[in-house]
Structure formats: C-alpha cells, structure tokens
Coordinates of C-alpha atoms in Angstrom, one line a residue:
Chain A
X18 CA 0.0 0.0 0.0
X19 CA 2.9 2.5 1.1
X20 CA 5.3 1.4 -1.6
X21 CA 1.7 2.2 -3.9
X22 CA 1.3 5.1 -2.8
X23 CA 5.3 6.0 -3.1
X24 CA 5.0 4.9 -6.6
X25 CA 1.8 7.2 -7.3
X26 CA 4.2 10.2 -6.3
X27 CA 6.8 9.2 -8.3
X28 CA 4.4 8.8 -11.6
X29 CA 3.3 13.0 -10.1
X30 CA 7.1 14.0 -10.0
X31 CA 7.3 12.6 -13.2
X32 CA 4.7 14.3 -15.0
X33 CA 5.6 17.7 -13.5
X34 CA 9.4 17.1 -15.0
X35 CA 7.5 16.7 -18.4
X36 CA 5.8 19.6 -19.1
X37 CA 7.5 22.3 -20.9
X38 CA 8.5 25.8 -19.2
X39 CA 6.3 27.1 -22.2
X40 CA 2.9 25.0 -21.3
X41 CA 3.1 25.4 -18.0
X42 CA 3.4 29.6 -18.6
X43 CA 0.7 29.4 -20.8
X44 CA -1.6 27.3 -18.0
X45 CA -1.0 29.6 -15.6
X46 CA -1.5 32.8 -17.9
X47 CA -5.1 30.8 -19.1
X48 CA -5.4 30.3 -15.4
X49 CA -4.8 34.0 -14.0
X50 CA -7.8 34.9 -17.2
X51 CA -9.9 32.1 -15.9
X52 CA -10.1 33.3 -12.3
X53 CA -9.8 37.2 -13.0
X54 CA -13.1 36.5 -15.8
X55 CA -14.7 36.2 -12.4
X56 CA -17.3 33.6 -13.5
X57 CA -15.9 30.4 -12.2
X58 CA -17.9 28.5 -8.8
X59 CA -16.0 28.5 -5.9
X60 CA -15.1 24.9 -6.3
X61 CA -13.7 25.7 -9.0
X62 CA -11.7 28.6 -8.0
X63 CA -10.2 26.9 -5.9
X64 CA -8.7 23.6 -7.9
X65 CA -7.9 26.4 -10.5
X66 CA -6.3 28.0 -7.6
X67 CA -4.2 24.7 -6.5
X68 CA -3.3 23.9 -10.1
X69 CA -1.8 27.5 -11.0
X70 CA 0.6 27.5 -7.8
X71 CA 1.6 24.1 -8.9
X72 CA 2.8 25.8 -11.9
X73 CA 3.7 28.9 -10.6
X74 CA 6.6 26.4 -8.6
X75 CA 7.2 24.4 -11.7
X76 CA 8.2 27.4 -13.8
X77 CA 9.9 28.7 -11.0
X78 CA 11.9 25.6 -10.3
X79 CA 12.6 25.6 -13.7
X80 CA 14.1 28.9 -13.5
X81 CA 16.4 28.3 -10.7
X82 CA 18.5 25.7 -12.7
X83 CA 21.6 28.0 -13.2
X84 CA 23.8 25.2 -14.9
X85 CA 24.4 26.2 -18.3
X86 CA 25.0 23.6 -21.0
X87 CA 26.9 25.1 -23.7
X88 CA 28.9 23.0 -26.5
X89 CA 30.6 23.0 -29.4
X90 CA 30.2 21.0 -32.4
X91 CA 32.8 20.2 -34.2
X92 CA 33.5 17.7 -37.2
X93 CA 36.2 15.3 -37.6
X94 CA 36.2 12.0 -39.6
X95 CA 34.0 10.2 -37.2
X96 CA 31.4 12.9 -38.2
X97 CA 30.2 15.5 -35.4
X98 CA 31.6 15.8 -32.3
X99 CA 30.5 18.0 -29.1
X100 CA 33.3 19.4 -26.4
X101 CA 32.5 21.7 -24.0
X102 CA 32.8 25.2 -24.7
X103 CA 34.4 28.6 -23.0
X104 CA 34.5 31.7 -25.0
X105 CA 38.0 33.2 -25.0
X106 CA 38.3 36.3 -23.5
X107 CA 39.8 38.2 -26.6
X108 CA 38.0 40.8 -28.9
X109 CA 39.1 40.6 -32.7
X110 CA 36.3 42.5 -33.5
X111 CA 34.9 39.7 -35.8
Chain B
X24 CA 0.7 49.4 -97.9
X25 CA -1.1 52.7 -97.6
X26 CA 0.5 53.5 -94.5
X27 CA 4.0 53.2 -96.2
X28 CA 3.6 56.2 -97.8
X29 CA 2.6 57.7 -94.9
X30 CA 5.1 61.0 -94.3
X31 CA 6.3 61.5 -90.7
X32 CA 6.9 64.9 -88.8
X33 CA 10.6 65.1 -87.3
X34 CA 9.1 65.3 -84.3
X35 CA 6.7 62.4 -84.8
X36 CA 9.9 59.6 -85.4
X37 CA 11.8 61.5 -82.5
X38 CA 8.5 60.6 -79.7
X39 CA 8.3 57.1 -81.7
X40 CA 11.5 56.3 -81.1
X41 CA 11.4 57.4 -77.2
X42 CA 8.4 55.6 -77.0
X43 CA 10.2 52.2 -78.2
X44 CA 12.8 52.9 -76.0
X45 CA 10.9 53.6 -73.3
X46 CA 8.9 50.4 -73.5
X47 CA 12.0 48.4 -73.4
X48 CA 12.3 46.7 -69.7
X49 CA 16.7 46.2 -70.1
X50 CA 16.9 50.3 -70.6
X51 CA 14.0 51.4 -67.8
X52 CA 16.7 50.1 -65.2
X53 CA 20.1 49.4 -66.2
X54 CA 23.4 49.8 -64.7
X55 CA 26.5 51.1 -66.4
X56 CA 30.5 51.0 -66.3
X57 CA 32.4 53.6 -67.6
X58 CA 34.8 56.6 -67.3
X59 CA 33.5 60.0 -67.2
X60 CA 34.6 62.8 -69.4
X61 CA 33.3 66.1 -70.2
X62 CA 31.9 66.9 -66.8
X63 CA 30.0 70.3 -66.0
X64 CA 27.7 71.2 -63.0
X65 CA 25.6 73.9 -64.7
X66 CA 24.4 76.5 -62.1
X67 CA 20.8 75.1 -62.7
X68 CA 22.2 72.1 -59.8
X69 CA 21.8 69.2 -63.2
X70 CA 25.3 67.4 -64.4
X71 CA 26.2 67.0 -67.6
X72 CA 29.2 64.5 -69.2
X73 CA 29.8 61.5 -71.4
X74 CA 30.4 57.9 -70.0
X75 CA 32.9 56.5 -72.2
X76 CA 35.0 52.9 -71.8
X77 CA 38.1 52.4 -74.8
X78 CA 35.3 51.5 -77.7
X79 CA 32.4 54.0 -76.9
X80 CA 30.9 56.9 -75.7
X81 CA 27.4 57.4 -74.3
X82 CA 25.8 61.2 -73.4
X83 CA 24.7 61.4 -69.5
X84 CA 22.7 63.8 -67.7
X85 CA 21.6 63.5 -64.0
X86 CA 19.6 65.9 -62.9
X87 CA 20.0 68.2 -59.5
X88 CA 17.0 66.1 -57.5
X89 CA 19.4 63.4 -57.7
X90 CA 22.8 64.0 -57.7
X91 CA 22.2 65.9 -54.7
X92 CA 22.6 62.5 -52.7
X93 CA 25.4 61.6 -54.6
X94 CA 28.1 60.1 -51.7
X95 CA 31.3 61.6 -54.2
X96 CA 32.1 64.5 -56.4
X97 CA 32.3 62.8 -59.2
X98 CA 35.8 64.3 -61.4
X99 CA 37.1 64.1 -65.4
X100 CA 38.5 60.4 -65.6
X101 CA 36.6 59.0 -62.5
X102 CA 35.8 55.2 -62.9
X103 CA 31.8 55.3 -62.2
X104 CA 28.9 52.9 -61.8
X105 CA 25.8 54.2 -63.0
X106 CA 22.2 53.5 -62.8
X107 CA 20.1 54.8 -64.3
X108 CA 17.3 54.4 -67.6
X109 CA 17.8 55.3 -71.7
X110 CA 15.7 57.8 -73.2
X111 CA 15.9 59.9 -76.1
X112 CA 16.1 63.8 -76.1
X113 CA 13.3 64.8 -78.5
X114 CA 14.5 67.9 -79.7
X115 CA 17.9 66.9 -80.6
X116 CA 17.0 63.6 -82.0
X117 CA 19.7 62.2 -80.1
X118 CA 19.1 59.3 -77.1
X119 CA 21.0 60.0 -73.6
X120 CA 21.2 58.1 -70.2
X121 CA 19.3 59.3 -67.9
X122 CA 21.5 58.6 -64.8
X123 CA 19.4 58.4 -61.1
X124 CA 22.5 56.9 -58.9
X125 CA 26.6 56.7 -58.7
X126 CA 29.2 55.2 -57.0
X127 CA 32.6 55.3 -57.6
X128 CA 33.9 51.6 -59.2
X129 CA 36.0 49.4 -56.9
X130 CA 33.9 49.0 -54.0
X131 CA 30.7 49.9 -56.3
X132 CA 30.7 46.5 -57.7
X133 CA 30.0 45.5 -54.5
X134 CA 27.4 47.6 -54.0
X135 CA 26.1 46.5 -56.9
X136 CA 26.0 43.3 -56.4
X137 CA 23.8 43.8 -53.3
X138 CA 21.6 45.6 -54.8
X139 CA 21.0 43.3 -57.7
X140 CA 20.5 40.3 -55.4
X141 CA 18.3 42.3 -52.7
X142 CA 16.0 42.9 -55.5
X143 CA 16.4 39.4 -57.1
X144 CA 15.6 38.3 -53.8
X145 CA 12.7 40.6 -53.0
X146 CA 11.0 40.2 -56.2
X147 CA 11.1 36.1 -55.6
X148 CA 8.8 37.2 -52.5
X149 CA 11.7 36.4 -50.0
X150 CA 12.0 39.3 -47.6
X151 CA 8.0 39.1 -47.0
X152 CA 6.6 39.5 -43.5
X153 CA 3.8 36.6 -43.9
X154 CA 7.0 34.5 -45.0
X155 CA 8.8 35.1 -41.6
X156 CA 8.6 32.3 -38.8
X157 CA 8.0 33.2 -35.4
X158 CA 10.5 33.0 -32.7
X159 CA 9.8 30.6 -29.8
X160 CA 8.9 32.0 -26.5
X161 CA 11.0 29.7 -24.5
X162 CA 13.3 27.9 -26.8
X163 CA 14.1 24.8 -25.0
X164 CA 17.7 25.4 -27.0
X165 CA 19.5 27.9 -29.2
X166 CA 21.9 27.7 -31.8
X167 CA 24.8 29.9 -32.2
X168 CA 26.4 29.8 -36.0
X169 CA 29.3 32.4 -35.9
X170 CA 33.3 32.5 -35.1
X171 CA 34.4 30.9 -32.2
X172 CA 36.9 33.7 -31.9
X173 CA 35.7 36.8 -31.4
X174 CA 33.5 39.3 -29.4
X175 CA 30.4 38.4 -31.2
X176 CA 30.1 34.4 -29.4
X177 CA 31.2 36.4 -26.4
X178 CA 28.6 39.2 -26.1
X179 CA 26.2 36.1 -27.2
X180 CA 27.2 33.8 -24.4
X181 CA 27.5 36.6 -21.7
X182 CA 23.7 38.1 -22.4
X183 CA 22.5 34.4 -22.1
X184 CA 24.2 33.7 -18.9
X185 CA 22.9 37.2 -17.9
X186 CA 19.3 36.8 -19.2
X187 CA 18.5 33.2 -19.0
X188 CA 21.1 30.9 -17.7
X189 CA 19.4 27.8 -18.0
X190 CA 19.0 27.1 -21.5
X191 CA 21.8 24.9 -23.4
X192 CA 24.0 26.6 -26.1
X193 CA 24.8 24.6 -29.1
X194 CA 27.8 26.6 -31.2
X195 CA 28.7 26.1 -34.6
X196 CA 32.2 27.3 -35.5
X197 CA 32.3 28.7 -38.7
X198 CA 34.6 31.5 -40.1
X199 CA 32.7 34.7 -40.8
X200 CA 34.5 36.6 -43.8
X201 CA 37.1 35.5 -46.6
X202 CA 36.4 32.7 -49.2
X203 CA 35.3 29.9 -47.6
X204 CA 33.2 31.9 -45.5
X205 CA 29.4 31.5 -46.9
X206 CA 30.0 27.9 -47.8
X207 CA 30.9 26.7 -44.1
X208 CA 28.0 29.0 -42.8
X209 CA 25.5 27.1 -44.9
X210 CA 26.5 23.7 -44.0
X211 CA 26.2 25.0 -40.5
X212 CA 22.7 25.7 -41.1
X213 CA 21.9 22.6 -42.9
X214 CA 23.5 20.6 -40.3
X215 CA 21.9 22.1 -37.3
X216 CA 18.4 21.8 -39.1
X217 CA 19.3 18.1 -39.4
X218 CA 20.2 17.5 -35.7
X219 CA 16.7 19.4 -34.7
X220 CA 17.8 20.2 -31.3
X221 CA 17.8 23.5 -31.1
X222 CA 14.9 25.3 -31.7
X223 CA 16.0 29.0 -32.8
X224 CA 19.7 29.9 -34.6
X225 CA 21.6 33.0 -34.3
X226 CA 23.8 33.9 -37.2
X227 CA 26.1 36.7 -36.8
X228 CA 29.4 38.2 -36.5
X229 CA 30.7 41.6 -35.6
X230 CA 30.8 45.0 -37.0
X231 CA 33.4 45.1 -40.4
X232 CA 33.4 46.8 -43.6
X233 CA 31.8 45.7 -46.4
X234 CA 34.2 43.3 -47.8
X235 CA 34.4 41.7 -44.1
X236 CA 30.5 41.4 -43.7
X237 CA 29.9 40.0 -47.4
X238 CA 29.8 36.4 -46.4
X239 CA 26.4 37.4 -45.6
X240 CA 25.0 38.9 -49.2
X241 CA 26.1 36.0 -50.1
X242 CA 22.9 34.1 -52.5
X243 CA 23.5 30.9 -51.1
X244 CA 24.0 32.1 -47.4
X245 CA 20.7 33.9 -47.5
X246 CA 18.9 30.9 -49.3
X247 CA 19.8 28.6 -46.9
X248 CA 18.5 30.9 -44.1
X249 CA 15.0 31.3 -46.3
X250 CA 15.2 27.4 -46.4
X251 CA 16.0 26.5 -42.6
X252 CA 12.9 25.2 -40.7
X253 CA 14.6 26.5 -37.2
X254 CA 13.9 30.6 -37.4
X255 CA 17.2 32.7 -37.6
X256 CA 17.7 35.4 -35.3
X257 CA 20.3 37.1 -38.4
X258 CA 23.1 39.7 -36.2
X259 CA 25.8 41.3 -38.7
X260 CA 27.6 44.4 -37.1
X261 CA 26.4 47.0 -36.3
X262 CA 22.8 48.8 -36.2
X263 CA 23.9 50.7 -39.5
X264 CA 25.0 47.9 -41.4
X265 CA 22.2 45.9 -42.9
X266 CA 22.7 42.6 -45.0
X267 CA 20.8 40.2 -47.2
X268 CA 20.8 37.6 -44.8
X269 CA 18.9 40.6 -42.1
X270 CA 16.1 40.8 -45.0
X271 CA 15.5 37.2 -44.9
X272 CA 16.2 36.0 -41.5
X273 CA 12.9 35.5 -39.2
X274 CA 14.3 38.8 -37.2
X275 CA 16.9 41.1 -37.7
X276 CA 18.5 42.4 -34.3
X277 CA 20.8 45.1 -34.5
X278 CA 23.8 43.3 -32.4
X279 CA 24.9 40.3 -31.8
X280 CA 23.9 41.1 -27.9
X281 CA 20.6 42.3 -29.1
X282 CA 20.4 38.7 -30.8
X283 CA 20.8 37.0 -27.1
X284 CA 18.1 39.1 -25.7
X285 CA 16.1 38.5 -28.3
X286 CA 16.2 34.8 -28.1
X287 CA 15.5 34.1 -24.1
X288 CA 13.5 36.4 -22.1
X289 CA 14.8 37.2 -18.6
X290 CA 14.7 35.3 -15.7
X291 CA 14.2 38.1 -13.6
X292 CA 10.9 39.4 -15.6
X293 CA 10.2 35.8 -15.9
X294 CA 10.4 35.7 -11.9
X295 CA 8.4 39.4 -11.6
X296 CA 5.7 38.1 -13.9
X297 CA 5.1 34.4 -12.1
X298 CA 5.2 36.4 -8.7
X299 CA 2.9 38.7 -10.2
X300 CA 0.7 36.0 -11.7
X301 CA 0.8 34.1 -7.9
X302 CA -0.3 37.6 -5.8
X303 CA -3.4 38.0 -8.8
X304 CA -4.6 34.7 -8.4
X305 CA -4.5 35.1 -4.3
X306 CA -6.3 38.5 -4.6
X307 CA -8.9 36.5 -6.7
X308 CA -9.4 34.0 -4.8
X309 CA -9.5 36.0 -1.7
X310 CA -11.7 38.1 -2.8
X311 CA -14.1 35.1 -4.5
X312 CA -14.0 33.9 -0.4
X313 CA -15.1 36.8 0.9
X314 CA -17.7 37.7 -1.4
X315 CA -19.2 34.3 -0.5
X316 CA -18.5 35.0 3.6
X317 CA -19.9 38.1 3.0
X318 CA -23.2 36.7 1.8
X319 CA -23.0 34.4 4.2
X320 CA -23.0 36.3 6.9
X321 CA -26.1 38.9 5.5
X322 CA -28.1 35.1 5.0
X323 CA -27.3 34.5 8.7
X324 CA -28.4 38.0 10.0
X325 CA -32.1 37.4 8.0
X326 CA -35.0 37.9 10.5
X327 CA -35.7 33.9 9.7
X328 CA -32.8 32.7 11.5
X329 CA -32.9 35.0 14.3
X330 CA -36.3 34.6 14.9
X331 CA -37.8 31.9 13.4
X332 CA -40.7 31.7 15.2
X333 CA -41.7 35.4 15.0
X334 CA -41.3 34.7 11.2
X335 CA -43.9 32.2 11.2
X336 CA -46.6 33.6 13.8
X337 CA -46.0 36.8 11.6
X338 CA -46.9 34.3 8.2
X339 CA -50.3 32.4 10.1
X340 CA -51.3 35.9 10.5
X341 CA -50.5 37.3 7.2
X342 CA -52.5 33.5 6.1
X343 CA -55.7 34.5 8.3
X344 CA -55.9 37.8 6.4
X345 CA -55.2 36.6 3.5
X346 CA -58.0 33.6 4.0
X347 CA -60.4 36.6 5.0
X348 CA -59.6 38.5 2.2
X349 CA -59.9 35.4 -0.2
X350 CA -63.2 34.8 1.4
X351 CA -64.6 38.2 0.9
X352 CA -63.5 38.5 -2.3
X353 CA -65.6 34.9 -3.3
X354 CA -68.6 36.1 -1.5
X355 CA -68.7 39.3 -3.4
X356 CA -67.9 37.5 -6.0
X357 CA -71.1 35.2 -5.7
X358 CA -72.9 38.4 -4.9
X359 CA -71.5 40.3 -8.3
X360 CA -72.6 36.8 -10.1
X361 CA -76.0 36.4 -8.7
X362 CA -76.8 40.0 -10.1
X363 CA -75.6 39.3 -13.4
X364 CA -78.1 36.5 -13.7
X365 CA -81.0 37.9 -12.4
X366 CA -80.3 41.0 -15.2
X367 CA -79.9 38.2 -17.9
X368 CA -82.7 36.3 -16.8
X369 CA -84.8 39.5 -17.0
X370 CA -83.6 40.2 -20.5
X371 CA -84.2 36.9 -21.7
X372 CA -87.5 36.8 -20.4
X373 CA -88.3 40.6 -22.2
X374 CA -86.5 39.0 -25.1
X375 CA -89.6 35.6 -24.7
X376 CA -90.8 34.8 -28.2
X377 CA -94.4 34.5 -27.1
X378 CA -94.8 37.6 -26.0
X379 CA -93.6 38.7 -29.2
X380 CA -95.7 36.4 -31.3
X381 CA -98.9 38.3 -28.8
X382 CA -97.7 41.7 -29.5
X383 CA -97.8 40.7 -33.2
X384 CA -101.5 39.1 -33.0
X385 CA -102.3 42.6 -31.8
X386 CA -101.0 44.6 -34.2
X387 CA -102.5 42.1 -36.8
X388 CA -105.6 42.2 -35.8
X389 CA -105.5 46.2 -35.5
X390 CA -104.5 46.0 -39.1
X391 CA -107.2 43.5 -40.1
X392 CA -109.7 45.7 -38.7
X393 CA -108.3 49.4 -40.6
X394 CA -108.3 47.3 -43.6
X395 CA -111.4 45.7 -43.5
X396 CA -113.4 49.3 -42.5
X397 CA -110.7 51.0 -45.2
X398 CA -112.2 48.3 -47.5
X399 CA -115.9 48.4 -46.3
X400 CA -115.5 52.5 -47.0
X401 CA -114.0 51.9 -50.4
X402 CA -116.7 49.5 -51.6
X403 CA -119.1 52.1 -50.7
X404 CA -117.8 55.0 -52.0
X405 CA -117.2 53.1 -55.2
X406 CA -121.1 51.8 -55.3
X407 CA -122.5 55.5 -54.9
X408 CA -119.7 56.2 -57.8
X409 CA -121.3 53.4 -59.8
X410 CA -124.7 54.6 -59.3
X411 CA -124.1 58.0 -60.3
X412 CA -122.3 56.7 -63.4
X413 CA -125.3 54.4 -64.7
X414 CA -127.2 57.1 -64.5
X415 CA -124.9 59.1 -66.4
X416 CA -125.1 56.5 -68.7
X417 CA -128.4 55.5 -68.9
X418 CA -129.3 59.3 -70.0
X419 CA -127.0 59.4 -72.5
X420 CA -127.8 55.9 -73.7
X421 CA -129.4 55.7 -77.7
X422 CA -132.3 53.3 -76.2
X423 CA -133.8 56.1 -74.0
X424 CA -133.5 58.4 -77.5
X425 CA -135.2 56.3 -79.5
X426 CA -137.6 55.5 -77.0
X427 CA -138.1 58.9 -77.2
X428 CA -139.1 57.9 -81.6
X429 CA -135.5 58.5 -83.2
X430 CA -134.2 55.1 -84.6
X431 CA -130.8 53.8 -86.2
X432 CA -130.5 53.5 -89.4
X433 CA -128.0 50.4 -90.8
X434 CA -126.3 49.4 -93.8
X435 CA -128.4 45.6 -95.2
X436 CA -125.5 43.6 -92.6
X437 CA -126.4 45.8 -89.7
X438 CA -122.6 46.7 -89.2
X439 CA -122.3 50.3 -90.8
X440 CA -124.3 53.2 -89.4
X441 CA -125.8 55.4 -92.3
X442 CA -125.2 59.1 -91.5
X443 CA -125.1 60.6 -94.7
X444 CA -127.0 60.3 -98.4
X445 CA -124.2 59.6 -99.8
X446 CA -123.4 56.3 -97.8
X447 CA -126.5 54.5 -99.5
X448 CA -127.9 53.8 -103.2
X449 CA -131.3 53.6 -104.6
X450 CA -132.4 50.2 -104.4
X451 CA -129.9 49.6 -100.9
X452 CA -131.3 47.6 -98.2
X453 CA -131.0 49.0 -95.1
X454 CA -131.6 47.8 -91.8
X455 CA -133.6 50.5 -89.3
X456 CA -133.2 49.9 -85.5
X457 CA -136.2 51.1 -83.2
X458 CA -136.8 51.2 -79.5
X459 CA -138.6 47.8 -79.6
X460 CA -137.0 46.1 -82.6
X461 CA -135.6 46.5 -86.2
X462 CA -137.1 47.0 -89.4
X463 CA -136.1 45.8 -93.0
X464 CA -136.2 48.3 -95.9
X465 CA -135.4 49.2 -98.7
X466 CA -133.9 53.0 -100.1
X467 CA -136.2 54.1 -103.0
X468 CA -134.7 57.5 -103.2
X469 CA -132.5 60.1 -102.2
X470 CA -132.5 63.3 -101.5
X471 CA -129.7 65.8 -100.0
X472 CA -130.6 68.7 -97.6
X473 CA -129.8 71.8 -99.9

C-alpha cells in the first residue's frame, strides 16, 4: 500500500518534470484569465487556484537551474563531435 | 501598304523612337561601367558628361534632385557605376542616359552586387513579413552559428548567462569573412536543421566593412537561411550595417547582444511576472472567499434565522388575512354573479318569443280591422260612384232616344251606321233599328238637304 502510494508520487514528479516551461506559462497565464473573468464557482476557484501554484513552482523551479550547458560542435572523420565550450576572453572584432 | 507612304513629322519619329525605348524593360533600369569625361555642373544644380569605356561613348545627364545625394564628387576620368534608364532627347534627335544613382567603381561593384541580389531576392517574394517564422517563446535550445573567436560568441554567451542561464547553447564554429566563409555558414545551417535540437539559430558576427561582412550577401547564405525550418535570429555588425541575410532572417536584431536578448527572455521578468501572476490569483481567490462569507453572513443575520418563530406567527397571521380576504372576495364574488343572472334572466324573459308572437297578433288584428273598415268605406264609396255613373249613362244611352221615336239607321249587314245620303244607293237595303225592334227596308230615293 505505502510502496503504492510512493510509486503514485513518483508517476506525479514525473509528469511535473515533463511539461515544458512554455505549457506550464501558458496554464498559468489561461489560469490567471480564468479566475480574473470572475465567473468560475467556488469549487472551482479553488482547484484552478491549487493547479496554478503548482505551476507557478514548476516554472519557478525551472528557472532556478543556473547550470548552463553550452557545446561546441565540431567535425572530424568520425562525423560530429560535441566538447565543451568557454568563449575566450579576446576581442578581434569579428 | 497605304500606311507606307505615310510622311512623318521630325518630331513624330523623334517621340516614336522614345516611345520604343521607353517600353524596353533592359533600358528602364540598367546599370552602367564607364569613365567619365566632359563633366560640367551647370548652375541650374543638373550634371552634364559623357560615359565612355576604350570603344564608346554614351551622353549622361543626371539631374540636380538626384545628384544631390550623390556620396562623391564625381571628377574628369573617374571610374563610375551608374544606374540609371535610356531615353531619347526629342528635340535633338539624339538618345542619352538618364543617370538616377553613382558610386565610384572598386567598391561599387559590390554595391552593386547587393543591390541586384536584394531585388532578385525581394521580387522572388523572400524578404516578405507573412513569410517570416516566429520566434519561440521559450526555446528549450539555441543555436549559435558564428566565429568561435571573437567578441560576437562572447557578447552572445554573456547576455544568455545574464538573461537566461538555463537554457543549453549549441555553437557552430564557422569562419565569418574571406572565401570559404558562406559555404561553411551554410552547411552549419543545414546541419543544425538536421540535428533538430535546437529550436532558434543566431547567425552573426561583428561590425566590419563591407568586404568583411559579405559572407552574408552572399545568394546561397541567404537561401539557406530562407530554407532552414529553425527561425534565424540574423546579427551582422552594427545597427547601421544591414545585410541580405537581415532581410530574410525571421528577425533582424541590431547586435549580436541584441540577438541573445532577443532569443531568451529574462529570468528576472520571468520571476516578476510568475510572482505577479501568484499575488493576482491570491487576490482572486480572496476576494471570491469573501464575497461568499460576505453573503453568508447577510443570509445568517435574516429575521428567519434570528427569529424563526416570529417569522412564522407573523406568516399564520398574514395567512388568516389573506384567507379573509380570499373569502370576501368569493362572496362578493357570488354576490356580483347572482346580479348578473338575475339581469340576464330579465332580458331573456323581455326577449320571450311568445310575447312577441302576442304583440304581433295585436298589431294584426289592428290591421285587419283598418283594412277591412278601409275596405268596407272603399266598396261604398265606389257603389255611390257606380250609381251615379249608370245614371250618367243611362241618360246618354241611344235606347232612351229612341224610345223617345228617333231610330238607327244600318247598312243591309247591320254593321255600318248610315249618317249621310251619300253612304247608300237607290235600291240599298238597309236595316232601321227602333226602341222595340228592327225593321227591313229598302232605299227608293234620295235626296240631300240643300
């Protein structure tokens, strides 16, 4: 039942990780409208309510990653490679 | 073959001509290499000189609204492009190029050249809005396609980290200016449309001269930015320096910095807007809650719940007047109802038939009895009448003359009364009527009264 119930908030964490930054924006912005058009029962104010925090946090938490990826590509004979890139700090004006 | 020997005005062949040449699409819009000789500025602002290369000459005139922008002086001897159309100068019979731009040649070719491909270009439909893609919101990944070396990748990578530091960076190294230049920058598009992974591309460099940014007027370079499914943010130079590959890209940003911030939005307006988004929906939802305790409460202060009981002794009474009123209002009802058919009843009963039909036996018989006395006068009146009219009559009637000894005298049939001698013959029989009978005769004689 626990190990269930462990495995029920796994499948949740899950589904958070795979919504995009982009849908979960445009959820909360159609959720904001939803509640500010006033017309909604309480009921559902409130799961409306719930749902946008949720994404409120996901879009945050997606903001906070500060790790930037950034590679090169780079071709060889083995076709493309990727290394890891740092700009260097010179200023040829190109 | 009429028309042949048709004989033209001077004037005539000199406007047909210019009107052949004018129709002619080459000499409406043609560009022209040459050396200039003969030059004057006349005081009226036009310029006047010949274009000339080792085999010809050709007469040029640009006029003052034009050479006004000119970026040179142009000088005897100067090596020129020209643009400009071919017309013929009516009055002199001669034709002259009518010139609208220059640049000095050298450099102008270049010019040129992008001008002849930006038009190309634009006429294919290529630099139009509706064909432009729009750029993602959030791209989940951007491409970079510029030098690796440089400040352009720099300023790039810095405003991302600045702006947006979570999104991956792909780079594609590719040199930006000498030969090899525009072929390495299209494979770097083709291959990056290929791998799919990043969804918007940056292609750029920094500022340079013409010759250093001409990688990008290149045909190919800016085909293979029309053709690439990922939209281009395009960055060459500066904000002054404008390229093909700006007209076709999806969005021209002045900067290669400009580029970055156009690509990612910021994390901190990100973080402004979803704190800003959180407080609206509180507010809402606050104020949804209070609304509803607000009506609660009013609902809860109602005379029903804090009295109940008053509330219904206060109903039974308003139901006993209310039962009253009903009652009086059926009574008078009854009353209003009884009245009505009593009135009807009346009516019908004025309205009985047989008294009618009595009424009519009256009037009948009123009428029998003025017609029969009307009558009974009539037939007396009419029997004195009658009287007095046989009496009339008997006096005049013949039988009471001849009873008095005159008699009738008839032709032998007893039709035809004789009243004159000459109605009869001798020897006539005649028939003579008397009071008491007739007599047969016969007329012997006659004899007319003198």
């Amino acid at each position: 039942m626990a190990a269930k119930e462990k495995d029920k908030e796994k499948d949740k964490e899950k589904e958070k990780e795979e919504i995009s930054f982009e849908t979960a924006m445009e959820r909360l912005e159609d959720i904001v409208g939803k509640l500010e058009s006033g017309d909604v029962p309480l009921e559902t104010a409130i799961e409306l309510f719930q749902e946008g925090m949720k994404m409120s946090q996901l879009c945050g938490s997606k903001l906070e990653q500060v790790e930037r990826k950034i590679e090169m590509l780079i071709e060889s004979e083995n076709g493309l490679q990727r290394k890891p890139f740092a700009p260097a700090n010179e200023d040829r004006g190109e | 073959m009429a028309d042949r020997t048709r004989i033209f005005s001077i004037k005539e062949i000199n406007r047909y001509i210019g009107m052949k040449l004018e129709s002619d699409n080459l000499l409406n819009d043609v560009w022209l290499r040459g050396e200039i000789s003969n030059f004057t500025h006349h005081s009226s602002g036009h310029m006047y000189f010949t274009l000339k290369d080792k085999d010809s000459r050709l007469k040029c005139i640009m006029f003052a609204s034009h050479n006004q922008r000119l970026p040179f002086i142009p000088k005897e001897g100067a090596k020129v492009l020209a643009r400009g159309n071919i017309a013929v100068y009516e009055r002199d019979g001669n034709y002259q190029f009518y010139c609208t731009s220059m640049q000095p040649d050298g450099i102008g070719s270049l010019y040129l050249a992008y001008e002849q491909l930006k038009r190309k270009l634009e006429d294919e439909g290529l630099f139009e809005p509706a064909r432009k893609r729009p750029i993602p919101k959030f791209p989940k990944a951007i491409g970079v396609i510029t030098s690796p070396t440089g400040a352009a990748v720099r300023d790039i990578l810095i405003t991302l980290q600045r702006r947006h530091p979570s999104v991956p960076v792909l780079l594609f190294p590719v040199s930006v200016q000498g030969k090899g230049a525009a072929p390495s920058i299209v494979k770097a598009i083709e291959i990056m449309n290929r791998l799919a992974e990043v969804d918007v591309l940056i292609i750029g460099r920094g500022g340079g001269s013409l010759e250093e940014l001409w990688a990008f007027n290149e045909e190919t370079v800016a085909r293979s930015i029309a053709a690439s499914r990922i939209p281009v943010i395009s960055a060459v130079g500066h904000e002054t320096d404008f390229t093909i590959s700006d007209f076709v890209s999806d969005l021209r940003a002045a900067t290669p910095t400009a580029a970055a911030e156009l690509a990612v939005t910021s994390v901190h307006e990100l973080r402004s807007k979803l704190s800003q988004m959180e407080s609206r929906m509180v507010q809402m939802l606050r104020m949804k809650l209070q609304g509803r305790q607000e009506r609660l409460a009013r609902l809860r202060r109602s005379p029903v719940f804090l009295n109940p009981r008053k509330y219904v002794l206060q109903q039974a009474q308003l139901l006993d007047i209310m039962q009253e009123r009903l009652r009086n209002r059926a009574l008078r009802l009854a009353e209003r109802n009884r009245e009505t058919y009593k009135n009807l009843f009346a009516a019908l009963n004025r309205a009985h038939p047989g008294g009618k039909a009595a009424l009519a036996n009256k009037q009948l018989q009123a009428v029998t009895g003025r017609l029969e006395s009307s009558m009974a006068a009539g037939m007396k009146e009419r029997r004195l009448q009658l009287l007095a009219s046989m009496r009339q009559l008997d006096a005049l009637s013949p039988l009471k003359v001849m009873s008095r000894g005159y008699s009738l005298v008839y032709d032998e049939h007893g039709t035809k009364l004789v009243k004159s001698v000459s109605d009869v013959q001798p020897g006539d029989l005649l028939k003579v009527k008397v009071a008491d009978g007739q007599l047969e005769c016969q007329v012997w004689g006659l004899k007319g009264e003198a």
